[in-house]
PDB file of C-alpha atoms in Angstrom:
ATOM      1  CA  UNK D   1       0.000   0.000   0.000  1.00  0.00           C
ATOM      2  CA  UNK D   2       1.402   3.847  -0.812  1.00  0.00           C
ATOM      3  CA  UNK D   3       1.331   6.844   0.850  1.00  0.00           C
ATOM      4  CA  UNK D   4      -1.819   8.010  -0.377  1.00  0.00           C
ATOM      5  CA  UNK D   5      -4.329   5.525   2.141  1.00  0.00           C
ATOM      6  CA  UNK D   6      -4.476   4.690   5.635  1.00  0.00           C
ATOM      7  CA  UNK D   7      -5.550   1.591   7.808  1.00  0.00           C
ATOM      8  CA  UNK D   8      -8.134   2.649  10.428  1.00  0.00           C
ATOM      9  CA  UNK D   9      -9.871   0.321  12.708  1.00  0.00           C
ATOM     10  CA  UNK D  10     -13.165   0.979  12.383  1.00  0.00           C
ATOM     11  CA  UNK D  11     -17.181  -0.075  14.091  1.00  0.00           C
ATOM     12  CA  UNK D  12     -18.867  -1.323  10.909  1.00  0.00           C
ATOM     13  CA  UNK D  13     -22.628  -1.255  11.668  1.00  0.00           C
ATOM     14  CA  UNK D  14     -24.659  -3.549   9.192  1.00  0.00           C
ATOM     15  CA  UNK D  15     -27.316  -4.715  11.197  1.00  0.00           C
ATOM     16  CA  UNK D  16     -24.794  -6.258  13.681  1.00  0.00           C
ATOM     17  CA  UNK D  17     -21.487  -4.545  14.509  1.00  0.00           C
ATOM     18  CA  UNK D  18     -18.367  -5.872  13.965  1.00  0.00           C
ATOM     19  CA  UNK D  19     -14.616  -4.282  14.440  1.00  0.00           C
ATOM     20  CA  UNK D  20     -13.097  -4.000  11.109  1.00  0.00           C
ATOM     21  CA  UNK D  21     -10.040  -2.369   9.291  1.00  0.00           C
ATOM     22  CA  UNK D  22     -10.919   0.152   6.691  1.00  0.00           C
ATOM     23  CA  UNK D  23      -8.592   2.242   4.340  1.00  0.00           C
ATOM     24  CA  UNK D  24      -8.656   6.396   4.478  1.00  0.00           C
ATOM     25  CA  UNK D  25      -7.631   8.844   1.804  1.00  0.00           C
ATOM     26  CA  UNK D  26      -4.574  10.704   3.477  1.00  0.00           C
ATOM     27  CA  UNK D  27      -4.745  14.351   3.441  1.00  0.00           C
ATOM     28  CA  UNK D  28      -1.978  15.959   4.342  1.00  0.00           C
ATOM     29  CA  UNK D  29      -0.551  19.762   3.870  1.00  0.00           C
ATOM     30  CA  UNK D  30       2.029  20.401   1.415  1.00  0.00           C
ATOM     31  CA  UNK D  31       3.965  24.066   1.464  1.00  0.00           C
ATOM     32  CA  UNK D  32       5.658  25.347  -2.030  1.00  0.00           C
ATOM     33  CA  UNK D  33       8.322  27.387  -1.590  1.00  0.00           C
ATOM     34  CA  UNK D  34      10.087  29.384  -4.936  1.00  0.00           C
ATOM     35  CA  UNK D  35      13.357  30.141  -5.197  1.00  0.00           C
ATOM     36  CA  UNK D  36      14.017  33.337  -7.743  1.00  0.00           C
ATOM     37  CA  UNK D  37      16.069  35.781  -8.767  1.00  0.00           C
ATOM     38  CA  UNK D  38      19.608  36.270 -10.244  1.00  0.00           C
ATOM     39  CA  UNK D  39      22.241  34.828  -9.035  1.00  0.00           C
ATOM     40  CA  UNK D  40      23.797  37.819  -7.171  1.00  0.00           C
ATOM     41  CA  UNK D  41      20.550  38.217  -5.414  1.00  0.00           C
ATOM     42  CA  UNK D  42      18.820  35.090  -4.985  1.00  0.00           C
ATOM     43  CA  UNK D  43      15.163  35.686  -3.164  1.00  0.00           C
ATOM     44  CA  UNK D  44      12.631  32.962  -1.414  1.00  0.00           C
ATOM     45  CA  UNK D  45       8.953  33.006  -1.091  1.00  0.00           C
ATOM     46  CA  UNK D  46       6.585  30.469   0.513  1.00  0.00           C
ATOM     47  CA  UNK D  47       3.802  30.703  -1.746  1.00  0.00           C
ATOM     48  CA  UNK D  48       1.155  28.100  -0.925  1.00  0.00           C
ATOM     49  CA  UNK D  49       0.237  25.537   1.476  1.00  0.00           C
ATOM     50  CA  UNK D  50      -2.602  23.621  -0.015  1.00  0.00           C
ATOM     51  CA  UNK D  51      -3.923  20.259   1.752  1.00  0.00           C
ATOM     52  CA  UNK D  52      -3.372  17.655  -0.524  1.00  0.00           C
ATOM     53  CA  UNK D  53      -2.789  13.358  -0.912  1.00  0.00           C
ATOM     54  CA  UNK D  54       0.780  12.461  -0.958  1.00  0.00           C
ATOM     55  CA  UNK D  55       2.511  11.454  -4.385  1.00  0.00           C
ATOM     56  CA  UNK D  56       3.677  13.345  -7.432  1.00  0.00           C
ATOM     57  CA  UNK D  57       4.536  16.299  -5.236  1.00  0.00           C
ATOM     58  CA  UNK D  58       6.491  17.882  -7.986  1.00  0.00           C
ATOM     59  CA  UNK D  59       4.322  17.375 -10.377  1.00  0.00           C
ATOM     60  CA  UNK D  60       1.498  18.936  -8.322  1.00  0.00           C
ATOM     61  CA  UNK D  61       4.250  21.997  -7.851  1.00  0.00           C
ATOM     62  CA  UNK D  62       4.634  22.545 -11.166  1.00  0.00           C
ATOM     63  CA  UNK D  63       1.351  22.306 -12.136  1.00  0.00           C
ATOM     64  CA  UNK D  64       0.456  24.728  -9.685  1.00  0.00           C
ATOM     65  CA  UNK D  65       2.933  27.114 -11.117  1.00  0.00           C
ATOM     66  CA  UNK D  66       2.271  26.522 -14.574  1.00  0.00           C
ATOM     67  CA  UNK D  67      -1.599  27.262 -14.560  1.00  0.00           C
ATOM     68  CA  UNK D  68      -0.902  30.282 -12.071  1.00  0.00           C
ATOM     69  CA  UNK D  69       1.199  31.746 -15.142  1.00  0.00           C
ATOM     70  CA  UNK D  70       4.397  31.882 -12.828  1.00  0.00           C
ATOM     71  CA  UNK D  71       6.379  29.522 -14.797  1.00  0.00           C
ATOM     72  CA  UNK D  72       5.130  28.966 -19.025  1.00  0.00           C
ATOM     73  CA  UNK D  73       8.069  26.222 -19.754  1.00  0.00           C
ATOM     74  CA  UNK D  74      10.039  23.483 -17.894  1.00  0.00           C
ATOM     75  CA  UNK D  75      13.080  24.702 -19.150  1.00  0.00           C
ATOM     76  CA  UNK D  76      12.449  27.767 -16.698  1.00  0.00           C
ATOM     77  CA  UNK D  77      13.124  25.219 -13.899  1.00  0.00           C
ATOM     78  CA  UNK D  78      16.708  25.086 -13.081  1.00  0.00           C
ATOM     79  CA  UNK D  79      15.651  22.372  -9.594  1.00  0.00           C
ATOM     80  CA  UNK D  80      13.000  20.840  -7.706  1.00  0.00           C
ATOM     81  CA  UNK D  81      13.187  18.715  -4.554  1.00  0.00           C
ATOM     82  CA  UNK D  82      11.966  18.337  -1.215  1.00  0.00           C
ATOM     83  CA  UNK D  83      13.208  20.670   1.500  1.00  0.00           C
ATOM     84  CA  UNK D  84      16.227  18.947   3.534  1.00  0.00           C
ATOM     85  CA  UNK D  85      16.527  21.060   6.987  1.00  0.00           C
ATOM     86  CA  UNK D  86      13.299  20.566   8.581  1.00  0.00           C
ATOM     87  CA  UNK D  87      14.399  17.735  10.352  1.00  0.00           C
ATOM     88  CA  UNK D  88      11.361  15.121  10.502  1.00  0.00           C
ATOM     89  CA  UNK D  89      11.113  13.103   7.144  1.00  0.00           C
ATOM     90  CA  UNK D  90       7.420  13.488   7.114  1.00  0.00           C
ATOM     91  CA  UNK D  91       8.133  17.451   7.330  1.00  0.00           C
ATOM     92  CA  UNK D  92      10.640  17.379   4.855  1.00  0.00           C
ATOM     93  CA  UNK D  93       8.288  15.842   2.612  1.00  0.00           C
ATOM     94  CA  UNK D  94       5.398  18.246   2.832  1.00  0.00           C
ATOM     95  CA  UNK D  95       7.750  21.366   1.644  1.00  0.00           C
ATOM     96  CA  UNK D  96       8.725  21.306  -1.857  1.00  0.00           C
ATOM     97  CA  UNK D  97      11.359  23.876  -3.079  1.00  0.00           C
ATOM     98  CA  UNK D  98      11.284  24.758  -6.620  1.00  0.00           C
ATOM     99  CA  UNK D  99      14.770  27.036  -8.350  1.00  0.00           C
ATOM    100  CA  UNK D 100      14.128  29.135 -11.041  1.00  0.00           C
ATOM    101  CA  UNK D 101      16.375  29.777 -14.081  1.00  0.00           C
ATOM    102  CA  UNK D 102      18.259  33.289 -12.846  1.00  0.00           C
ATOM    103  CA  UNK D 103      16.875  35.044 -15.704  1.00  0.00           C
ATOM    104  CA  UNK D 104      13.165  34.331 -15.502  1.00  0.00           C
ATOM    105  CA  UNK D 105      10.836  37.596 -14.371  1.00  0.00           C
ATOM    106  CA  UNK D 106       8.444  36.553 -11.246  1.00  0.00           C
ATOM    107  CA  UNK D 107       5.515  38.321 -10.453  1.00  0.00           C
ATOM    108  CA  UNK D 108       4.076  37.420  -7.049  1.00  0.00           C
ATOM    109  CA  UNK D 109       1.250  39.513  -7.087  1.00  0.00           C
ATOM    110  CA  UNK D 110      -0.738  36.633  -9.733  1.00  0.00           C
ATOM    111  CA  UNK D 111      -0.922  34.570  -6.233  1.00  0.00           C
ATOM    112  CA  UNK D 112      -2.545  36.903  -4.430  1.00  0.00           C
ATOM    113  CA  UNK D 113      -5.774  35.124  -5.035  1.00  0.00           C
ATOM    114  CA  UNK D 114      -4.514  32.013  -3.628  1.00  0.00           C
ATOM    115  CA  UNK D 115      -4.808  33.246   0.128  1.00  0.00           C
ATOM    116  CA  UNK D 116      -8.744  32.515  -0.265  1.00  0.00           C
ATOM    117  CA  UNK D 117      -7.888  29.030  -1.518  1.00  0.00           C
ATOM    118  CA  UNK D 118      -7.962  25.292   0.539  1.00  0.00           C
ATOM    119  CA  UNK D 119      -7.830  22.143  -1.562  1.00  0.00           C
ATOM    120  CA  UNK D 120     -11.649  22.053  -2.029  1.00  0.00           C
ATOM    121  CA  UNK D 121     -12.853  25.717  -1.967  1.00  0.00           C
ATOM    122  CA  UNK D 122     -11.216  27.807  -4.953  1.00  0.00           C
ATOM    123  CA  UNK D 123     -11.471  31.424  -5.629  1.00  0.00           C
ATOM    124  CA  UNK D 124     -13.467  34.000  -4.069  1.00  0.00           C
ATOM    125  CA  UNK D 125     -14.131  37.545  -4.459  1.00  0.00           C
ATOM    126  CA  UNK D 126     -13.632  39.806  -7.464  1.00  0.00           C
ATOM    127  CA  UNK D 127     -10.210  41.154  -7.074  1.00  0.00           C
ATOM    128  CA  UNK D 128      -9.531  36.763  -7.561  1.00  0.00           C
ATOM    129  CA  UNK D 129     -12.055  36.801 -10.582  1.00  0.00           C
ATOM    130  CA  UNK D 130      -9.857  39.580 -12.268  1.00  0.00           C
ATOM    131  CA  UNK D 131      -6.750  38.545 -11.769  1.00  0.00           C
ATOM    132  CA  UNK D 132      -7.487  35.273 -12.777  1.00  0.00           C
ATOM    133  CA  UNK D 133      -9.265  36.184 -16.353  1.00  0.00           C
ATOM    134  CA  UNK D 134      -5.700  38.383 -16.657  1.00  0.00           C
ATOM    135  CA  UNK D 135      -3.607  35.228 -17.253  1.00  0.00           C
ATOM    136  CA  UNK D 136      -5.836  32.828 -19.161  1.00  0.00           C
ATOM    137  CA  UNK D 137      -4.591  32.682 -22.467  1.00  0.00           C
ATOM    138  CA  UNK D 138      -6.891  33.202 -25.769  1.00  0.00           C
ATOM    139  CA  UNK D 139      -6.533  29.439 -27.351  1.00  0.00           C
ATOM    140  CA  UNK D 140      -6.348  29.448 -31.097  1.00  0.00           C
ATOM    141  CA  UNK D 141      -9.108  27.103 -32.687  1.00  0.00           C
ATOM    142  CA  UNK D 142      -8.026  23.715 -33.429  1.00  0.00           C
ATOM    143  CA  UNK D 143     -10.619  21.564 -35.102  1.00  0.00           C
ATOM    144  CA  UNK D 144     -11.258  18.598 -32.250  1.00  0.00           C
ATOM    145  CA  UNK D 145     -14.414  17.008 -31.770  1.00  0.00           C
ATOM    146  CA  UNK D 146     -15.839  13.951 -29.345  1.00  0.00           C
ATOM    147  CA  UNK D 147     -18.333  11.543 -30.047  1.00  0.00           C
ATOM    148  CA  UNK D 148     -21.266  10.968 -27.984  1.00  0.00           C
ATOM    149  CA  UNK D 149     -20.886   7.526 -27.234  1.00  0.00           C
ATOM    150  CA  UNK D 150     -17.013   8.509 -25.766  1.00  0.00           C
ATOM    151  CA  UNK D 151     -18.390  10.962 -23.696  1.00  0.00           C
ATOM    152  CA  UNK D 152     -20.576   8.641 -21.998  1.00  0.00           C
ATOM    153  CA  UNK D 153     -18.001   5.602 -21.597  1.00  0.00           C
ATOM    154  CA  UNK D 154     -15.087   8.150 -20.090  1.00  0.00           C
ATOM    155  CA  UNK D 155     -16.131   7.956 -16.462  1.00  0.00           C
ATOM    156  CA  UNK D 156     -16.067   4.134 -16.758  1.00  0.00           C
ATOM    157  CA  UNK D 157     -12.742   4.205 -17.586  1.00  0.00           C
ATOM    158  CA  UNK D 158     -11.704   6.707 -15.305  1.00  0.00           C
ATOM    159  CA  UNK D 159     -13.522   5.162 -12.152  1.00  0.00           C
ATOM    160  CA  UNK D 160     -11.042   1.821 -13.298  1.00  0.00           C
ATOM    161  CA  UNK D 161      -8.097   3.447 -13.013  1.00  0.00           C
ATOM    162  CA  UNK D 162      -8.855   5.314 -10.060  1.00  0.00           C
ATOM    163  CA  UNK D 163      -7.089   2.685  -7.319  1.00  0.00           C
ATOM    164  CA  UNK D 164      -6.980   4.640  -5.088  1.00  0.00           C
ATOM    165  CA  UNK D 165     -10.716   5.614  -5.139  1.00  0.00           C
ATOM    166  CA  UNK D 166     -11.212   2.031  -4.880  1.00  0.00           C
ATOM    167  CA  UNK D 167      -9.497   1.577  -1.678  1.00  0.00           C
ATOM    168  CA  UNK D 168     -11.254   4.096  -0.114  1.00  0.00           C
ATOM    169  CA  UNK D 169     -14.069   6.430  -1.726  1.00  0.00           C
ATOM    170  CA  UNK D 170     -12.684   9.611  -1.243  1.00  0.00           C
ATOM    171  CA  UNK D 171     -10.734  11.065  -3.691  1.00  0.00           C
ATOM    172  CA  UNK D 172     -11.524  13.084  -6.487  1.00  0.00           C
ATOM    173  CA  UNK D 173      -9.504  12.281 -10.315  1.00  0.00           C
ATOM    174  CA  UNK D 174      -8.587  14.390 -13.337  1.00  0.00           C
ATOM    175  CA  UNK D 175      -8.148  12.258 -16.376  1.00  0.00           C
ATOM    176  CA  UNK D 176      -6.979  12.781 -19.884  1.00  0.00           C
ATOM    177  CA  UNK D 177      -8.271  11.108 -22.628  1.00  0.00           C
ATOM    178  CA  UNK D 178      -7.854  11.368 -26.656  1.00  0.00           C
ATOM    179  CA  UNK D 179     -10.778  11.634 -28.831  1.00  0.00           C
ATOM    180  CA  UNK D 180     -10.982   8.158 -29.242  1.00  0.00           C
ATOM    181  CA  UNK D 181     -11.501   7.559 -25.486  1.00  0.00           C
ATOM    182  CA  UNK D 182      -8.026   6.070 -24.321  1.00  0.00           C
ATOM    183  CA  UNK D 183      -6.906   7.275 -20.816  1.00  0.00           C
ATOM    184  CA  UNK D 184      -3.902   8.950 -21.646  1.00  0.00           C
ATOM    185  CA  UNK D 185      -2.993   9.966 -17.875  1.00  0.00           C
ATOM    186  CA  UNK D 186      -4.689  10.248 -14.656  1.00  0.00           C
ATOM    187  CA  UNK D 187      -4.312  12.035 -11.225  1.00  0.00           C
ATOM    188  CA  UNK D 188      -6.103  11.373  -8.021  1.00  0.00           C
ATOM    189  CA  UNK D 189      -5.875  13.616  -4.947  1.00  0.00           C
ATOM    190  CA  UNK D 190      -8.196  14.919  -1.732  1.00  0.00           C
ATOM    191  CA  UNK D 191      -8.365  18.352  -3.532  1.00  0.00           C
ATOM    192  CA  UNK D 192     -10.054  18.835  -6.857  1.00  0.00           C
ATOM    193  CA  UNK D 193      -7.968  21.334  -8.492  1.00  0.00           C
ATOM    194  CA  UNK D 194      -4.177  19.146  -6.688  1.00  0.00           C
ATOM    195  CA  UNK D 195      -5.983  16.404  -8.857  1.00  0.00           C
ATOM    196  CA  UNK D 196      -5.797  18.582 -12.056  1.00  0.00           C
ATOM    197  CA  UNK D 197      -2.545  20.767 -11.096  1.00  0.00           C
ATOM    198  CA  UNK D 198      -0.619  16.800 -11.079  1.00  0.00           C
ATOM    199  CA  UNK D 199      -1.924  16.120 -14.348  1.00  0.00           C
ATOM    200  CA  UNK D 200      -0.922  19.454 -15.589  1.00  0.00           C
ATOM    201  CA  UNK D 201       2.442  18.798 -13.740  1.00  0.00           C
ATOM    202  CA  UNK D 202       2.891  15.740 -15.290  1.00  0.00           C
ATOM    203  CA  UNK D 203       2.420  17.116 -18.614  1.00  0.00           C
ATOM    204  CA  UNK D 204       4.378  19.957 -18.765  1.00  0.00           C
ATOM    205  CA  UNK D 205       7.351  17.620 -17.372  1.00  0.00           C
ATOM    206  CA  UNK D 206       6.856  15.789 -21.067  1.00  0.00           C
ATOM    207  CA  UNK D 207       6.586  18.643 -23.177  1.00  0.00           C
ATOM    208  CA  UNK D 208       2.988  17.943 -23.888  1.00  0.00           C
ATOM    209  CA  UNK D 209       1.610  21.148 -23.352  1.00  0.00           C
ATOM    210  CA  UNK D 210      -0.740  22.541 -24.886  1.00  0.00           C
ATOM    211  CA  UNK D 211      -3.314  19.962 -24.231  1.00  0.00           C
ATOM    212  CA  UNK D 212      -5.477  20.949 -27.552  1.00  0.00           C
ATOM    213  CA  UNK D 213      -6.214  17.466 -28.719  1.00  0.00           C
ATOM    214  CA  UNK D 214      -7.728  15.789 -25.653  1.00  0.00           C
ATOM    215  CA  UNK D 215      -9.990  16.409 -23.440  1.00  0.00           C
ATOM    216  CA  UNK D 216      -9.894  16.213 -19.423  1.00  0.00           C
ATOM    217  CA  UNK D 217     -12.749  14.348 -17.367  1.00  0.00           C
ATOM    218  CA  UNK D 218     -13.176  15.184 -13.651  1.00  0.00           C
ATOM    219  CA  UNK D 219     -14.389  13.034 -10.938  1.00  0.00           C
ATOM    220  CA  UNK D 220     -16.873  15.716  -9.194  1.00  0.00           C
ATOM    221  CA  UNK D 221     -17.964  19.133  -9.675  1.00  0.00           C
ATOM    222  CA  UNK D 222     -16.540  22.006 -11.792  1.00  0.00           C
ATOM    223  CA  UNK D 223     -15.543  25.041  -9.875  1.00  0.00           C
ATOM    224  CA  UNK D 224     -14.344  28.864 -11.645  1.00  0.00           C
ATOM    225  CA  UNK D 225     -10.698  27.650 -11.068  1.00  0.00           C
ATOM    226  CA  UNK D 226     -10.853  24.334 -12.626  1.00  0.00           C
ATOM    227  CA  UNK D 227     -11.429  25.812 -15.908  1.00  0.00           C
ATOM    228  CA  UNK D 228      -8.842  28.207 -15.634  1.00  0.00           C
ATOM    229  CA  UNK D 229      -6.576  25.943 -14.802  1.00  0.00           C
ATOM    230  CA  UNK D 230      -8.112  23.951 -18.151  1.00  0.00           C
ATOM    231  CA  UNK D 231      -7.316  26.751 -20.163  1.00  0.00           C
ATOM    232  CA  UNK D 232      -3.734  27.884 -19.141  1.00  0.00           C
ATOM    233  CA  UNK D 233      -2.717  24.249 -20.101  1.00  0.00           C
ATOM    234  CA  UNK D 234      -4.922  24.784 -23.702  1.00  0.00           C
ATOM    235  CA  UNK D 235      -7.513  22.236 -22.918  1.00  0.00           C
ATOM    236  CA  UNK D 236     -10.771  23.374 -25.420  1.00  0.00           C
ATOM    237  CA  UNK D 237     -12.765  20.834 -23.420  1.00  0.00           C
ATOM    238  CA  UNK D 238     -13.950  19.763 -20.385  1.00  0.00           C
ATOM    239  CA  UNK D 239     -16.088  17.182 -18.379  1.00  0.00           C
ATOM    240  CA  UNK D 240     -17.169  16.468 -15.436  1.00  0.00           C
ATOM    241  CA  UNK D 241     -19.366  13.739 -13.869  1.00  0.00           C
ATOM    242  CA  UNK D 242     -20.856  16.532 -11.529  1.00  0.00           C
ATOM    243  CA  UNK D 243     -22.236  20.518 -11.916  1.00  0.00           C
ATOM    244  CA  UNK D 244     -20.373  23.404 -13.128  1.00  0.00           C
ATOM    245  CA  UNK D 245     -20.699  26.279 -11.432  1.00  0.00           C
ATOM    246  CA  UNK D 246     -22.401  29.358 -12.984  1.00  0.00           C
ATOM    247  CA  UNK D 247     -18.681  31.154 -13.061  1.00  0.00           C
ATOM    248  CA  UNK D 248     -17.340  28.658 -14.853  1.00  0.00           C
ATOM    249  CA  UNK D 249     -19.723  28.085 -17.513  1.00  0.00           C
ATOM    250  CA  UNK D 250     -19.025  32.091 -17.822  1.00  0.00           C
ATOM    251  CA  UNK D 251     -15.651  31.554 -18.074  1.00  0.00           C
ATOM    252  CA  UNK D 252     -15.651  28.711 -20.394  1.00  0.00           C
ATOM    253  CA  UNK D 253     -18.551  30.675 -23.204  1.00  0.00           C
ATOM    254  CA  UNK D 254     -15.636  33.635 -22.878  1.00  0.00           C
ATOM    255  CA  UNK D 255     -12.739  31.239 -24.267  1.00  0.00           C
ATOM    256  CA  UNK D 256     -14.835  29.166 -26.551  1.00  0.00           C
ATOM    257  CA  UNK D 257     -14.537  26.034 -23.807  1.00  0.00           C
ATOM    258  CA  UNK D 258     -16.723  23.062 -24.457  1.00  0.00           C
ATOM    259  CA  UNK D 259     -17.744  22.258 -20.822  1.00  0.00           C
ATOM    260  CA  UNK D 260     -20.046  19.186 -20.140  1.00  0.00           C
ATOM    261  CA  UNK D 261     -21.452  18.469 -17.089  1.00  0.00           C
ATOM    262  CA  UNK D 262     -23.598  15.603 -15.494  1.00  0.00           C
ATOM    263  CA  UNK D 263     -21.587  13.243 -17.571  1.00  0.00           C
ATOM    264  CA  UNK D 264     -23.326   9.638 -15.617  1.00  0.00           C
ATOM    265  CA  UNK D 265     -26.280   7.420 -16.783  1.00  0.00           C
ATOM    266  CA  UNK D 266     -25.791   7.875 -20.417  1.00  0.00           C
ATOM    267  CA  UNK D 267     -26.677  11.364 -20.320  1.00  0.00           C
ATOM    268  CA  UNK D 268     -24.694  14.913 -20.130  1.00  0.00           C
ATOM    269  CA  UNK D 269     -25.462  18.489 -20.265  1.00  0.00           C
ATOM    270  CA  UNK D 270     -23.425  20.558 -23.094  1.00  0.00           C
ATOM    271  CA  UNK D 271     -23.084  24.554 -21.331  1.00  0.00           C
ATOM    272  CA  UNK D 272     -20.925  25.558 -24.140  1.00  0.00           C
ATOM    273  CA  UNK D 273     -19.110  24.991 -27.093  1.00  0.00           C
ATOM    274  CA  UNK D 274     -21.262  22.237 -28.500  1.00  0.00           C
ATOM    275  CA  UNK D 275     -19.617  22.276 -31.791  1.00  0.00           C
ATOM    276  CA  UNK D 276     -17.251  19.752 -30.253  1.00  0.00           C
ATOM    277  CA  UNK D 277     -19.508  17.152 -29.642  1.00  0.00           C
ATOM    278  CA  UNK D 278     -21.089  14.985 -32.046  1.00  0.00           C
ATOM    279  CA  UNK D 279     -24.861  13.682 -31.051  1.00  0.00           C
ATOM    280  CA  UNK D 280     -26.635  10.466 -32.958  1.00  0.00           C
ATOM    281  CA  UNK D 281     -29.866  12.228 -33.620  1.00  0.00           C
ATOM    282  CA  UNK D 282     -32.160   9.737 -32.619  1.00  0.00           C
ATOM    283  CA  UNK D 283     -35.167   8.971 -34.952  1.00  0.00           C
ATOM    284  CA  UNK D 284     -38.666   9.756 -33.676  1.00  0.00           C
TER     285      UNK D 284
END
């Protein structure tokens, strides 16, 4: 068993009650900390502590900077590791320290938003909504559509990757799929977003970014930052087994996102960009 689940001894009541050992989701806080600056004047900034499940740290790091607009390449990343004087191993691996190259510009002020955020909450008030729609990049139209039929098998094949969500119920997954409907990569985490920042992480670490010819499937509901996150890393489309909220159908009309929602039960709601999805008309 990893890092991500915990045994628990639990009362199982099922009619009778019984003493049983059940698994847990681990949630645990992890603290980014940026290293910046030229070399003659090297600078350090703690800029988020987000609660997250253990694994693919970095990859949740660099996610998190990438779809923040702080970093826009790998190559801009001269080191990342896990913070080495804070004594306790489980300590030193909830900080993760990321170097910039000497010569890339850092503006500090994009996080501001993020002192409203938790894993599970997202953005809040309209100096965040601002700043936010001052980053997203304007995504130049690639011709990408998704049949109906793939669209309704994708949180099958999601839900069996997701081993973690087996184990124990409680964690939410971001999933990437091509237009065919092959998993191309998935993340699970506690947090929504951590789930989509590790897949974005992952990503950029391969040089796949921009994401323009898949599209991303999330296990739950589909907040205002999810889709900026979605479009920072190109994605055109989006779905999600739960509800958008009405921010993020907003956002996603502005950039010409398809965003699906209630994708379950061989059904879906299209709240944009339906171009991108082809329906069988069904004969009356």
């Amino acid at each position: 068993m990893n890092t991500s689940v915990q045994h628990a001894k639990i009362v199982k009541v099922n009619g009778t009650t019984s003493e049983q050992v059940d698994l847990l989701a681990v949630e645990e806080p992890m603290e980014i900390r940026l290293g910046y600056g030229p070399a003659s004047h090297r600078q350090q900034s703690n800029i988020s502590v987000t609660m997250r499940t253990p694994g693919h740290d970095f990859e949740l790091a660099l996610g998190f900077l990438y779809t923040e607009g702080i970093i826009h390449q790998y190559e801009e990343v001269e080191s990342i590791h896990y913070c080495q004087d804070l004594g306790k191993k489980p300590s030193r691996e909830n900080v993760v320290r990321i170097e910039l190259s000497p010569e890339v510009q850092v503006d500090l002020r994009r996080l501001q938003r993020n002192f409203y955020t938790t894993s599970s909450c997202g953005v809040c008030g309209k100096t965040s909504i601002e700043a936010i729609e001052t980053i997203c990049p304007q995504s130049a139209a690639i011709p990408f559509t998704v049949a109906e039929d793939v669209i309704h098998q994708a949180p099958g094949i999601l839900r069996k990757a997701q081993l973690v969500f087996e184990y124990t119920g409680g964690l939410h997954a971001a999933g990437l799929l091509n237009p065919q409907g092959q998993l191309l990569l998935w993340h699970e985490d506690v947090g929504r977003h951590n789930a989509l920042d590790k897949l974005i992480g992952a990503c950029l670490v391969q040089g796949q970014l921009p994401l323009q010819h898949s599209f991303v499937l999330l296990s739950g509901r589909v907040s205002f930052e999810l889709v900026q996150k979605a479009l920072m890393a190109g994605i055109s489309m989006m779905a999600a087994v739960g509800a958008p909220s009405n921010l993020a159908v907003n956002l996603a009309r502005q950039y010409d996102m398809t965003l699906l929602g209630f994708v379950r039960d061989r059904r879906f709601n299209i709240y944009s960009g339906h171009h991108r999805v082809t329906v069988k008309e069904k004969s009356v």
